[in-house]
PDB file of C-alpha atoms in Angstrom:
ATOM      1  CA  UNK A   1     -39.010  53.003 -57.766  1.00 51.00           C
ATOM      2  CA  UNK A   2     -41.752  52.887 -55.146  1.00 61.00           C
ATOM      3  CA  UNK A   3     -42.846  49.690 -53.394  1.00 75.00           C
ATOM      4  CA  UNK A   4     -44.521  47.282 -55.773  1.00 80.00           C
ATOM      5  CA  UNK A   5     -48.121  46.287 -55.053  1.00 82.00           C
ATOM      6  CA  UNK A   6     -48.505  42.495 -54.914  1.00 82.00           C
ATOM      7  CA  UNK A   7     -52.066  42.660 -56.222  1.00 81.00           C
ATOM      8  CA  UNK A   8     -50.909  44.525 -59.316  1.00 84.00           C
ATOM      9  CA  UNK A   9     -48.047  42.083 -59.751  1.00 84.00           C
ATOM     10  CA  UNK A  10     -50.672  39.340 -59.893  1.00 83.00           C
ATOM     11  CA  UNK A  11     -52.364  41.209 -62.746  1.00 84.00           C
ATOM     12  CA  UNK A  12     -49.006  41.242 -64.546  1.00 85.00           C
ATOM     13  CA  UNK A  13     -48.477  37.510 -64.006  1.00 84.00           C
ATOM     14  CA  UNK A  14     -51.969  36.825 -65.286  1.00 81.00           C
ATOM     15  CA  UNK A  15     -51.244  38.878 -68.385  1.00 84.00           C
ATOM     16  CA  UNK A  16     -47.988  37.021 -68.995  1.00 84.00           C
ATOM     17  CA  UNK A  17     -49.889  33.724 -68.777  1.00 79.00           C
ATOM     18  CA  UNK A  18     -53.064  34.670 -70.660  1.00 80.00           C
ATOM     19  CA  UNK A  19     -51.855  37.232 -73.195  1.00 83.00           C
ATOM     20  CA  UNK A  20     -54.785  39.681 -73.342  1.00 84.00           C
ATOM     21  CA  UNK A  21     -56.436  42.179 -71.003  1.00 86.00           C
ATOM     22  CA  UNK A  22     -59.826  40.593 -71.708  1.00 85.00           C
ATOM     23  CA  UNK A  23     -58.580  37.155 -70.647  1.00 83.00           C
ATOM     24  CA  UNK A  24     -57.099  38.586 -67.443  1.00 82.00           C
ATOM     25  CA  UNK A  25     -60.366  40.386 -66.692  1.00 82.00           C
ATOM     26  CA  UNK A  26     -62.389  37.201 -67.223  1.00 77.00           C
ATOM     27  CA  UNK A  27     -60.045  35.134 -65.032  1.00 72.00           C
ATOM     28  CA  UNK A  28     -60.003  37.601 -62.129  1.00 73.00           C
ATOM     29  CA  UNK A  29     -63.569  38.878 -62.331  1.00 72.00           C
ATOM     30  CA  UNK A  30     -62.742  42.497 -63.187  1.00 80.00           C
ATOM     31  CA  UNK A  31     -63.616  44.688 -66.154  1.00 84.00           C
ATOM     32  CA  UNK A  32     -60.925  45.124 -68.828  1.00 84.00           C
ATOM     33  CA  UNK A  33     -60.758  48.844 -67.984  1.00 85.00           C
ATOM     34  CA  UNK A  34     -59.987  48.040 -64.336  1.00 86.00           C
ATOM     35  CA  UNK A  35     -57.225  45.639 -65.397  1.00 84.00           C
ATOM     36  CA  UNK A  36     -55.788  48.303 -67.700  1.00 85.00           C
ATOM     37  CA  UNK A  37     -55.859  50.914 -64.910  1.00 85.00           C
ATOM     38  CA  UNK A  38     -54.113  48.597 -62.443  1.00 85.00           C
ATOM     39  CA  UNK A  39     -51.384  47.734 -64.921  1.00 87.00           C
ATOM     40  CA  UNK A  40     -50.893  51.433 -65.730  1.00 86.00           C
ATOM     41  CA  UNK A  41     -50.413  52.094 -62.004  1.00 86.00           C
ATOM     42  CA  UNK A  42     -47.901  49.223 -61.877  1.00 87.00           C
ATOM     43  CA  UNK A  43     -45.927  50.868 -64.678  1.00 86.00           C
ATOM     44  CA  UNK A  44     -45.732  54.044 -62.608  1.00 87.00           C
ATOM     45  CA  UNK A  45     -44.599  52.073 -59.549  1.00 86.00           C
ATOM     46  CA  UNK A  46     -41.950  50.251 -61.592  1.00 85.00           C
ATOM     47  CA  UNK A  47     -40.731  53.416 -63.319  1.00 86.00           C
ATOM     48  CA  UNK A  48     -40.447  51.542 -66.602  1.00 86.00           C
ATOM     49  CA  UNK A  49     -42.592  50.878 -69.653  1.00 88.00           C
ATOM     50  CA  UNK A  50     -44.005  47.387 -69.244  1.00 87.00           C
ATOM     51  CA  UNK A  51     -46.222  47.225 -72.360  1.00 86.00           C
ATOM     52  CA  UNK A  52     -46.033  48.080 -76.041  1.00 85.00           C
ATOM     53  CA  UNK A  53     -48.920  48.461 -78.455  1.00 87.00           C
ATOM     54  CA  UNK A  54     -49.548  45.345 -80.561  1.00 83.00           C
ATOM     55  CA  UNK A  55     -52.420  45.735 -83.017  1.00 82.00           C
ATOM     56  CA  UNK A  56     -55.565  46.276 -80.981  1.00 81.00           C
ATOM     57  CA  UNK A  57     -53.932  44.996 -77.817  1.00 83.00           C
ATOM     58  CA  UNK A  58     -50.651  45.215 -75.941  1.00 86.00           C
ATOM     59  CA  UNK A  59     -47.655  42.983 -75.346  1.00 88.00           C
ATOM     60  CA  UNK A  60     -44.950  42.858 -72.699  1.00 89.00           C
ATOM     61  CA  UNK A  61     -41.727  44.779 -73.177  1.00 89.00           C
ATOM     62  CA  UNK A  62     -38.402  43.334 -72.052  1.00 89.00           C
ATOM     63  CA  UNK A  63     -38.909  45.166 -68.760  1.00 89.00           C
ATOM     64  CA  UNK A  64     -42.421  43.731 -68.491  1.00 87.00           C
ATOM     65  CA  UNK A  65     -41.196  40.175 -69.009  1.00 87.00           C
ATOM     66  CA  UNK A  66     -38.420  40.691 -66.467  1.00 89.00           C
ATOM     67  CA  UNK A  67     -40.808  42.049 -63.854  1.00 87.00           C
ATOM     68  CA  UNK A  68     -43.259  39.214 -64.540  1.00 84.00           C
ATOM     69  CA  UNK A  69     -40.493  36.718 -63.742  1.00 83.00           C
ATOM     70  CA  UNK A  70     -39.802  38.486 -60.448  1.00 85.00           C
ATOM     71  CA  UNK A  71     -43.553  38.694 -59.771  1.00 80.00           C
ATOM     72  CA  UNK A  72     -43.730  34.911 -59.961  1.00 77.00           C
ATOM     73  CA  UNK A  73     -41.111  34.622 -57.218  1.00 79.00           C
ATOM     74  CA  UNK A  74     -42.590  37.376 -55.034  1.00 80.00           C
ATOM     75  CA  UNK A  75     -46.131  36.025 -55.208  1.00 73.00           C
ATOM     76  CA  UNK A  76     -44.948  32.499 -54.388  1.00 72.00           C
ATOM     77  CA  UNK A  77     -42.997  33.837 -51.409  1.00 75.00           C
ATOM     78  CA  UNK A  78     -46.016  35.780 -50.142  1.00 75.00           C
ATOM     79  CA  UNK A  79     -48.186  32.688 -50.447  1.00 69.00           C
ATOM     80  CA  UNK A  80     -45.621  30.558 -48.602  1.00 70.00           C
ATOM     81  CA  UNK A  81     -45.385  33.163 -45.827  1.00 73.00           C
ATOM     82  CA  UNK A  82     -49.160  33.157 -45.387  1.00 71.00           C
ATOM     83  CA  UNK A  83     -49.219  29.360 -45.246  1.00 65.00           C
ATOM     84  CA  UNK A  84     -46.377  29.212 -42.708  1.00 69.00           C
ATOM     85  CA  UNK A  85     -47.974  31.832 -40.466  1.00 71.00           C
ATOM     86  CA  UNK A  86     -51.333  30.075 -40.559  1.00 65.00           C
ATOM     87  CA  UNK A  87     -49.681  26.740 -39.745  1.00 64.00           C
ATOM     88  CA  UNK A  88     -47.745  28.287 -36.865  1.00 64.00           C
ATOM     89  CA  UNK A  89     -50.966  29.641 -35.401  1.00 61.00           C
ATOM     90  CA  UNK A  90     -52.781  26.352 -35.959  1.00 68.00           C
ATOM     91  CA  UNK A  91     -55.508  28.406 -37.603  1.00 70.00           C
ATOM     92  CA  UNK A  92     -57.679  26.509 -40.100  1.00 82.00           C
ATOM     93  CA  UNK A  93     -59.730  29.132 -41.876  1.00 82.00           C
ATOM     94  CA  UNK A  94     -59.887  30.960 -45.187  1.00 85.00           C
ATOM     95  CA  UNK A  95     -61.013  30.131 -48.716  1.00 88.00           C
ATOM     96  CA  UNK A  96     -59.980  27.101 -50.758  1.00 92.00           C
ATOM     97  CA  UNK A  97     -60.901  26.922 -54.440  1.00 91.00           C
ATOM     98  CA  UNK A  98     -61.050  23.384 -55.832  1.00 93.00           C
ATOM     99  CA  UNK A  99     -61.904  22.120 -59.290  1.00 89.00           C
ATOM    100  CA  UNK A 100     -62.132  18.825 -61.026  1.00 86.00           C
ATOM    101  CA  UNK A 101     -63.695  16.838 -63.816  1.00 85.00           C
ATOM    102  CA  UNK A 102     -67.275  15.700 -63.338  1.00 84.00           C
ATOM    103  CA  UNK A 103     -66.754  12.282 -61.729  1.00 86.00           C
ATOM    104  CA  UNK A 104     -64.116  13.672 -59.341  1.00 87.00           C
ATOM    105  CA  UNK A 105     -66.303  16.631 -58.387  1.00 87.00           C
ATOM    106  CA  UNK A 106     -69.310  14.410 -57.744  1.00 89.00           C
ATOM    107  CA  UNK A 107     -67.647  11.479 -55.973  1.00 90.00           C
ATOM    108  CA  UNK A 108     -64.681  13.101 -54.209  1.00 92.00           C
ATOM    109  CA  UNK A 109     -65.077  16.877 -53.874  1.00 93.00           C
ATOM    110  CA  UNK A 110     -68.747  16.992 -52.875  1.00 93.00           C
ATOM    111  CA  UNK A 111     -68.299  14.509 -49.980  1.00 94.00           C
ATOM    112  CA  UNK A 112     -65.138  16.385 -48.970  1.00 95.00           C
ATOM    113  CA  UNK A 113     -67.066  19.669 -48.869  1.00 95.00           C
ATOM    114  CA  UNK A 114     -69.618  18.091 -46.528  1.00 95.00           C
ATOM    115  CA  UNK A 115     -66.775  16.892 -44.278  1.00 96.00           C
ATOM    116  CA  UNK A 116     -65.195  20.359 -44.240  1.00 95.00           C
ATOM    117  CA  UNK A 117     -68.485  22.025 -43.315  1.00 95.00           C
ATOM    118  CA  UNK A 118     -68.811  19.675 -40.346  1.00 95.00           C
ATOM    119  CA  UNK A 119     -65.190  19.692 -39.174  1.00 94.00           C
ATOM    120  CA  UNK A 120     -63.859  23.092 -40.284  1.00 93.00           C
ATOM    121  CA  UNK A 121     -66.786  25.514 -40.553  1.00 93.00           C
ATOM    122  CA  UNK A 122     -64.475  28.547 -40.805  1.00 90.00           C
ATOM    123  CA  UNK A 123     -63.111  27.292 -44.134  1.00 92.00           C
ATOM    124  CA  UNK A 124     -64.993  28.412 -47.230  1.00 92.00           C
ATOM    125  CA  UNK A 125     -64.636  25.760 -49.955  1.00 94.00           C
ATOM    126  CA  UNK A 126     -65.556  26.754 -53.499  1.00 92.00           C
ATOM    127  CA  UNK A 127     -66.005  23.900 -55.999  1.00 91.00           C
ATOM    128  CA  UNK A 128     -66.217  24.110 -59.773  1.00 85.00           C
ATOM    129  CA  UNK A 129     -66.203  21.572 -62.585  1.00 80.00           C
ATOM    130  CA  UNK A 130     -63.333  21.933 -65.038  1.00 73.00           C
ATOM    131  CA  UNK A 131     -61.010  19.704 -67.025  1.00 70.00           C
ATOM    132  CA  UNK A 132     -57.361  19.593 -65.978  1.00 69.00           C
ATOM    133  CA  UNK A 133     -56.147  21.363 -69.122  1.00 68.00           C
ATOM    134  CA  UNK A 134     -58.413  24.335 -68.416  1.00 70.00           C
ATOM    135  CA  UNK A 135     -57.487  24.518 -64.733  1.00 73.00           C
ATOM    136  CA  UNK A 136     -53.693  24.565 -64.829  1.00 75.00           C
ATOM    137  CA  UNK A 137     -53.223  28.263 -65.704  1.00 74.00           C
ATOM    138  CA  UNK A 138     -55.390  29.317 -62.751  1.00 77.00           C
ATOM    139  CA  UNK A 139     -53.606  26.849 -60.491  1.00 81.00           C
ATOM    140  CA  UNK A 140     -50.173  28.175 -61.429  1.00 77.00           C
ATOM    141  CA  UNK A 141     -51.329  31.761 -60.931  1.00 73.00           C
ATOM    142  CA  UNK A 142     -53.028  31.207 -57.576  1.00 78.00           C
ATOM    143  CA  UNK A 143     -56.688  31.689 -58.521  1.00 79.00           C
ATOM    144  CA  UNK A 144     -57.234  27.939 -57.974  1.00 87.00           C
ATOM    145  CA  UNK A 145     -55.789  25.941 -55.053  1.00 91.00           C
ATOM    146  CA  UNK A 146     -56.568  22.324 -55.922  1.00 94.00           C
ATOM    147  CA  UNK A 147     -57.402  20.520 -59.148  1.00 92.00           C
ATOM    148  CA  UNK A 148     -58.374  16.861 -59.413  1.00 92.00           C
ATOM    149  CA  UNK A 149     -57.614  15.612 -62.894  1.00 87.00           C
ATOM    150  CA  UNK A 150     -57.159  12.288 -64.624  1.00 90.00           C
ATOM    151  CA  UNK A 151     -54.630  10.512 -66.763  1.00 90.00           C
ATOM    152  CA  UNK A 152     -54.831   7.204 -68.594  1.00 92.00           C
ATOM    153  CA  UNK A 153     -52.406   4.375 -69.332  1.00 90.00           C
ATOM    154  CA  UNK A 154     -50.479   5.287 -72.453  1.00 85.00           C
ATOM    155  CA  UNK A 155     -51.599   8.930 -72.299  1.00 84.00           C
ATOM    156  CA  UNK A 156     -49.567  10.684 -69.584  1.00 83.00           C
ATOM    157  CA  UNK A 157     -50.330  14.333 -68.810  1.00 78.00           C
ATOM    158  CA  UNK A 158     -47.747  17.092 -69.047  1.00 77.00           C
ATOM    159  CA  UNK A 159     -46.430  17.942 -65.577  1.00 81.00           C
ATOM    160  CA  UNK A 160     -45.381  21.621 -65.622  1.00 79.00           C
ATOM    161  CA  UNK A 161     -42.740  22.822 -63.196  1.00 78.00           C
ATOM    162  CA  UNK A 162     -44.029  24.440 -60.024  1.00 81.00           C
ATOM    163  CA  UNK A 163     -46.906  22.001 -59.547  1.00 87.00           C
ATOM    164  CA  UNK A 164     -47.209  18.933 -57.310  1.00 90.00           C
ATOM    165  CA  UNK A 165     -49.064  15.833 -58.597  1.00 92.00           C
ATOM    166  CA  UNK A 166     -50.327  13.246 -56.087  1.00 92.00           C
ATOM    167  CA  UNK A 167     -52.149  10.076 -57.151  1.00 93.00           C
ATOM    168  CA  UNK A 168     -55.470   9.666 -55.329  1.00 92.00           C
ATOM    169  CA  UNK A 169     -56.692   6.396 -56.829  1.00 91.00           C
ATOM    170  CA  UNK A 170     -56.386   4.043 -59.777  1.00 94.00           C
ATOM    171  CA  UNK A 171     -59.291   2.264 -61.433  1.00 94.00           C
ATOM    172  CA  UNK A 172     -59.640  -0.134 -64.395  1.00 96.00           C
ATOM    173  CA  UNK A 173     -61.485   1.151 -67.438  1.00 97.00           C
ATOM    174  CA  UNK A 174     -64.677  -0.653 -68.445  1.00 97.00           C
ATOM    175  CA  UNK A 175     -66.518  -1.046 -71.707  1.00 98.00           C
ATOM    176  CA  UNK A 176     -70.137   0.063 -71.342  1.00 98.00           C
ATOM    177  CA  UNK A 177     -72.605  -1.426 -73.816  1.00 98.00           C
ATOM    178  CA  UNK A 178     -76.387  -1.403 -74.163  1.00 97.00           C
ATOM    179  CA  UNK A 179     -77.758  -4.418 -72.307  1.00 96.00           C
ATOM    180  CA  UNK A 180     -79.170  -5.792 -75.562  1.00 95.00           C
ATOM    181  CA  UNK A 181     -75.851  -5.504 -77.433  1.00 97.00           C
ATOM    182  CA  UNK A 182     -74.946  -8.899 -78.993  1.00 96.00           C
ATOM    183  CA  UNK A 183     -71.469  -8.847 -77.459  1.00 96.00           C
ATOM    184  CA  UNK A 184     -72.850  -8.225 -73.972  1.00 94.00           C
ATOM    185  CA  UNK A 185     -74.972 -11.363 -73.788  1.00 88.00           C
ATOM    186  CA  UNK A 186     -72.149 -13.769 -72.935  1.00 85.00           C
ATOM    187  CA  UNK A 187     -71.332 -11.801 -69.796  1.00 87.00           C
ATOM    188  CA  UNK A 188     -67.551 -12.011 -70.134  1.00 93.00           C
ATOM    189  CA  UNK A 189     -64.886  -9.566 -71.342  1.00 97.00           C
ATOM    190  CA  UNK A 190     -65.486  -7.841 -74.664  1.00 97.00           C
ATOM    191  CA  UNK A 191     -62.805  -7.128 -77.261  1.00 97.00           C
ATOM    192  CA  UNK A 192     -62.321  -3.545 -78.375  1.00 98.00           C
ATOM    193  CA  UNK A 193     -61.500  -4.977 -81.809  1.00 97.00           C
ATOM    194  CA  UNK A 194     -65.021  -6.436 -81.989  1.00 97.00           C
ATOM    195  CA  UNK A 195     -66.564  -2.959 -81.641  1.00 98.00           C
ATOM    196  CA  UNK A 196     -65.170  -1.690 -84.945  1.00 97.00           C
ATOM    197  CA  UNK A 197     -68.645  -1.107 -86.378  1.00 96.00           C
ATOM    198  CA  UNK A 198     -70.113   0.570 -83.285  1.00 98.00           C
ATOM    199  CA  UNK A 199     -70.779   4.252 -82.621  1.00 98.00           C
ATOM    200  CA  UNK A 200     -68.873   5.705 -79.638  1.00 98.00           C
ATOM    201  CA  UNK A 201     -69.766   8.322 -77.019  1.00 98.00           C
ATOM    202  CA  UNK A 202     -66.710  10.245 -75.801  1.00 97.00           C
ATOM    203  CA  UNK A 203     -65.717  13.478 -74.109  1.00 93.00           C
ATOM    204  CA  UNK A 204     -64.908  16.592 -76.130  1.00 91.00           C
ATOM    205  CA  UNK A 205     -61.871  16.714 -78.383  1.00 91.00           C
ATOM    206  CA  UNK A 206     -58.795  17.912 -76.493  1.00 85.00           C
ATOM    207  CA  UNK A 207     -59.663  16.051 -73.290  1.00 86.00           C
ATOM    208  CA  UNK A 208     -57.766  13.083 -71.904  1.00 87.00           C
ATOM    209  CA  UNK A 209     -60.807  10.822 -72.270  1.00 92.00           C
ATOM    210  CA  UNK A 210     -61.182  11.631 -75.971  1.00 94.00           C
ATOM    211  CA  UNK A 211     -57.497  10.915 -76.636  1.00 93.00           C
ATOM    212  CA  UNK A 212     -57.671   7.682 -74.628  1.00 95.00           C
ATOM    213  CA  UNK A 213     -60.666   6.279 -76.570  1.00 97.00           C
ATOM    214  CA  UNK A 214     -59.056   7.093 -79.911  1.00 97.00           C
ATOM    215  CA  UNK A 215     -55.715   5.622 -78.801  1.00 96.00           C
ATOM    216  CA  UNK A 216     -57.326   2.464 -77.406  1.00 97.00           C
ATOM    217  CA  UNK A 217     -59.334   1.764 -80.573  1.00 97.00           C
ATOM    218  CA  UNK A 218     -56.231   2.299 -82.691  1.00 97.00           C
ATOM    219  CA  UNK A 219     -53.856   0.203 -80.563  1.00 96.00           C
ATOM    220  CA  UNK A 220     -56.169  -2.649 -79.531  1.00 96.00           C
ATOM    221  CA  UNK A 221     -58.640  -2.653 -82.401  1.00 96.00           C
ATOM    222  CA  UNK A 222     -56.672  -1.322 -85.355  1.00 97.00           C
ATOM    223  CA  UNK A 223     -59.372   1.128 -86.432  1.00 98.00           C
ATOM    224  CA  UNK A 224     -60.533   4.743 -86.206  1.00 97.00           C
ATOM    225  CA  UNK A 225     -63.628   4.825 -83.974  1.00 97.00           C
ATOM    226  CA  UNK A 226     -66.846   6.496 -85.082  1.00 97.00           C
ATOM    227  CA  UNK A 227     -66.899   9.266 -82.447  1.00 97.00           C
ATOM    228  CA  UNK A 228     -70.363  10.442 -83.292  1.00 96.00           C
ATOM    229  CA  UNK A 229     -71.350  11.730 -79.838  1.00 97.00           C
ATOM    230  CA  UNK A 230     -69.227  14.079 -77.690  1.00 96.00           C
ATOM    231  CA  UNK A 231     -70.083  15.255 -74.187  1.00 94.00           C
ATOM    232  CA  UNK A 232     -68.042  15.923 -71.047  1.00 90.00           C
ATOM    233  CA  UNK A 233     -71.111  14.913 -69.035  1.00 91.00           C
ATOM    234  CA  UNK A 234     -70.814  11.223 -68.147  1.00 92.00           C
ATOM    235  CA  UNK A 235     -74.597  11.022 -67.660  1.00 94.00           C
ATOM    236  CA  UNK A 236     -75.153  12.127 -71.271  1.00 96.00           C
ATOM    237  CA  UNK A 237     -72.766   9.434 -72.494  1.00 97.00           C
ATOM    238  CA  UNK A 238     -74.549   6.825 -70.383  1.00 97.00           C
ATOM    239  CA  UNK A 239     -77.971   7.919 -71.666  1.00 97.00           C
ATOM    240  CA  UNK A 240     -76.719   7.406 -75.208  1.00 98.00           C
ATOM    241  CA  UNK A 241     -75.611   3.884 -74.271  1.00 98.00           C
ATOM    242  CA  UNK A 242     -78.946   3.152 -72.554  1.00 97.00           C
ATOM    243  CA  UNK A 243     -80.740   4.278 -75.702  1.00 97.00           C
ATOM    244  CA  UNK A 244     -78.733   1.811 -77.775  1.00 97.00           C
ATOM    245  CA  UNK A 245     -77.144   4.693 -79.669  1.00 97.00           C
ATOM    246  CA  UNK A 246     -73.515   4.203 -78.593  1.00 98.00           C
ATOM    247  CA  UNK A 247     -70.909   2.270 -76.657  1.00 98.00           C
ATOM    248  CA  UNK A 248     -68.458   3.906 -74.245  1.00 98.00           C
ATOM    249  CA  UNK A 249     -65.210   3.343 -72.382  1.00 97.00           C
ATOM    250  CA  UNK A 250     -65.465   4.685 -68.836  1.00 96.00           C
ATOM    251  CA  UNK A 251     -63.958   4.407 -65.339  1.00 94.00           C
ATOM    252  CA  UNK A 252     -66.038   2.896 -62.494  1.00 93.00           C
ATOM    253  CA  UNK A 253     -66.146   6.220 -60.638  1.00 91.00           C
ATOM    254  CA  UNK A 254     -68.297   7.636 -63.445  1.00 92.00           C
ATOM    255  CA  UNK A 255     -70.699   4.674 -63.492  1.00 93.00           C
ATOM    256  CA  UNK A 256     -73.975   4.281 -61.594  1.00 89.00           C
ATOM    257  CA  UNK A 257     -74.882   1.276 -59.480  1.00 84.00           C
ATOM    258  CA  UNK A 258     -76.483  -1.771 -61.072  1.00 87.00           C
ATOM    259  CA  UNK A 259     -78.473  -0.643 -64.105  1.00 93.00           C
ATOM    260  CA  UNK A 260     -80.417  -3.221 -66.162  1.00 94.00           C
ATOM    261  CA  UNK A 261     -80.077  -1.041 -69.278  1.00 96.00           C
ATOM    262  CA  UNK A 262     -76.272  -1.115 -69.172  1.00 97.00           C
ATOM    263  CA  UNK A 263     -73.782  -3.940 -69.608  1.00 97.00           C
ATOM    264  CA  UNK A 264     -70.435  -3.136 -67.981  1.00 97.00           C
ATOM    265  CA  UNK A 265     -67.680  -5.404 -69.255  1.00 97.00           C
ATOM    266  CA  UNK A 266     -63.913  -5.839 -68.869  1.00 97.00           C
ATOM    267  CA  UNK A 267     -61.677  -5.177 -71.875  1.00 97.00           C
ATOM    268  CA  UNK A 268     -60.617  -8.519 -73.368  1.00 97.00           C
ATOM    269  CA  UNK A 269     -57.272  -7.476 -74.863  1.00 95.00           C
ATOM    270  CA  UNK A 270     -55.688  -5.675 -71.903  1.00 95.00           C
ATOM    271  CA  UNK A 271     -56.255  -4.004 -68.553  1.00 94.00           C
ATOM    272  CA  UNK A 272     -56.235  -0.242 -68.964  1.00 95.00           C
ATOM    273  CA  UNK A 273     -56.354   2.056 -65.980  1.00 95.00           C
ATOM    274  CA  UNK A 274     -57.235   5.634 -65.129  1.00 94.00           C
ATOM    275  CA  UNK A 275     -55.520   7.557 -62.356  1.00 94.00           C
ATOM    276  CA  UNK A 276     -57.062  10.475 -60.523  1.00 92.00           C
ATOM    277  CA  UNK A 277     -54.420  12.984 -59.444  1.00 92.00           C
ATOM    278  CA  UNK A 278     -54.605  15.894 -57.017  1.00 93.00           C
ATOM    279  CA  UNK A 279     -52.637  18.863 -58.336  1.00 93.00           C
ATOM    280  CA  UNK A 280     -51.492  21.735 -56.109  1.00 93.00           C
ATOM    281  CA  UNK A 281     -48.799  24.367 -56.326  1.00 88.00           C
ATOM    282  CA  UNK A 282     -45.422  23.151 -55.169  1.00 85.00           C
ATOM    283  CA  UNK A 283     -44.450  24.659 -51.815  1.00 80.00           C
ATOM    284  CA  UNK A 284     -45.959  25.011 -48.337  1.00 82.00           C
ATOM    285  CA  UNK A 285     -49.702  24.333 -48.260  1.00 85.00           C
ATOM    286  CA  UNK A 286     -52.117  26.407 -46.201  1.00 86.00           C
ATOM    287  CA  UNK A 287     -53.747  24.505 -43.311  1.00 89.00           C
ATOM    288  CA  UNK A 288     -57.180  24.896 -44.935  1.00 90.00           C
ATOM    289  CA  UNK A 289     -55.933  23.228 -48.123  1.00 93.00           C
ATOM    290  CA  UNK A 290     -54.260  20.448 -46.132  1.00 93.00           C
ATOM    291  CA  UNK A 291     -57.583  19.836 -44.353  1.00 94.00           C
ATOM    292  CA  UNK A 292     -59.436  19.654 -47.681  1.00 95.00           C
ATOM    293  CA  UNK A 293     -56.900  17.220 -49.126  1.00 95.00           C
ATOM    294  CA  UNK A 294     -57.373  15.022 -46.058  1.00 95.00           C
ATOM    295  CA  UNK A 295     -61.147  15.153 -46.552  1.00 96.00           C
ATOM    296  CA  UNK A 296     -60.721  14.174 -50.215  1.00 95.00           C
ATOM    297  CA  UNK A 297     -58.516  11.236 -49.217  1.00 92.00           C
ATOM    298  CA  UNK A 298     -61.199  10.031 -46.813  1.00 92.00           C
ATOM    299  CA  UNK A 299     -63.898  10.276 -49.504  1.00 90.00           C
ATOM    300  CA  UNK A 300     -62.113   7.864 -51.835  1.00 85.00           C
ATOM    301  CA  UNK A 301     -64.033   4.669 -52.618  1.00 80.00           C
ATOM    302  CA  UNK A 302     -62.420   1.284 -52.027  1.00 65.00           C
ATOM    303  CA  UNK A 303     -60.205  -0.329 -54.629  1.00 52.00           C
ATOM    304  CA  UNK A 304     -61.755  -2.021 -57.657  1.00 50.00           C
TER     305      UNK A 304
END
């Protein structure tokens, strides 16, 4: 067996994670034919059949699954070696790819990017908006370096092995009502149970926010909410509230400053909190990623 190419081993790991050549191509920015060619070359290097036909696609053989397990270890070791060498040289440069949900990208990552440009101009920071569930495969495989996600009281996130979760901040959830809503006029806390007849604006199904709103209405109000409007864009949800078309349950980080069209109220029945978490691969971190994490820490708002 000849020496194995680490880049091709990454293709194999991606295939193990994603299951199709098309998904690997989309994740890595190559054409499916290029992915197929690279994996065919890897088979020649390994001296073993790594794939079997499966309908219109392919699947891993026993040898393919075995090599994918070793690829995971080899790629992690290569990444750790790069991080250690960069740290030894005190060299802060390279590319860091960071993703997060909308409020985290806007309020934490964007200010951190500005800090990095001023303090570490040789670091290229790439930012994208993505929910935690969508980001984890890329994070595990090395195509993403940092993800800022959220989790809510009563709705913990899965924490897969090989990843490090660090809490950045905690904030209390707020009910957001149209200013003219009858329950907003008193100015005090509002009961979730009293909003049984209201229409709700939430994030898309499958997100933590969607699950939290449903769970909160069930546990505190005893009802199934009318989730008539779904958008991962907090501004769209807020526009629906301003228009008198919905109520919402949101964290302060997603809210604007004082807005006469919105009534932001505490929850009467309980204090529910959201945590923002920074997720990285477990192991040595490259100096550029450490610098970005420090910039994110410094961009955090004060406690609520």
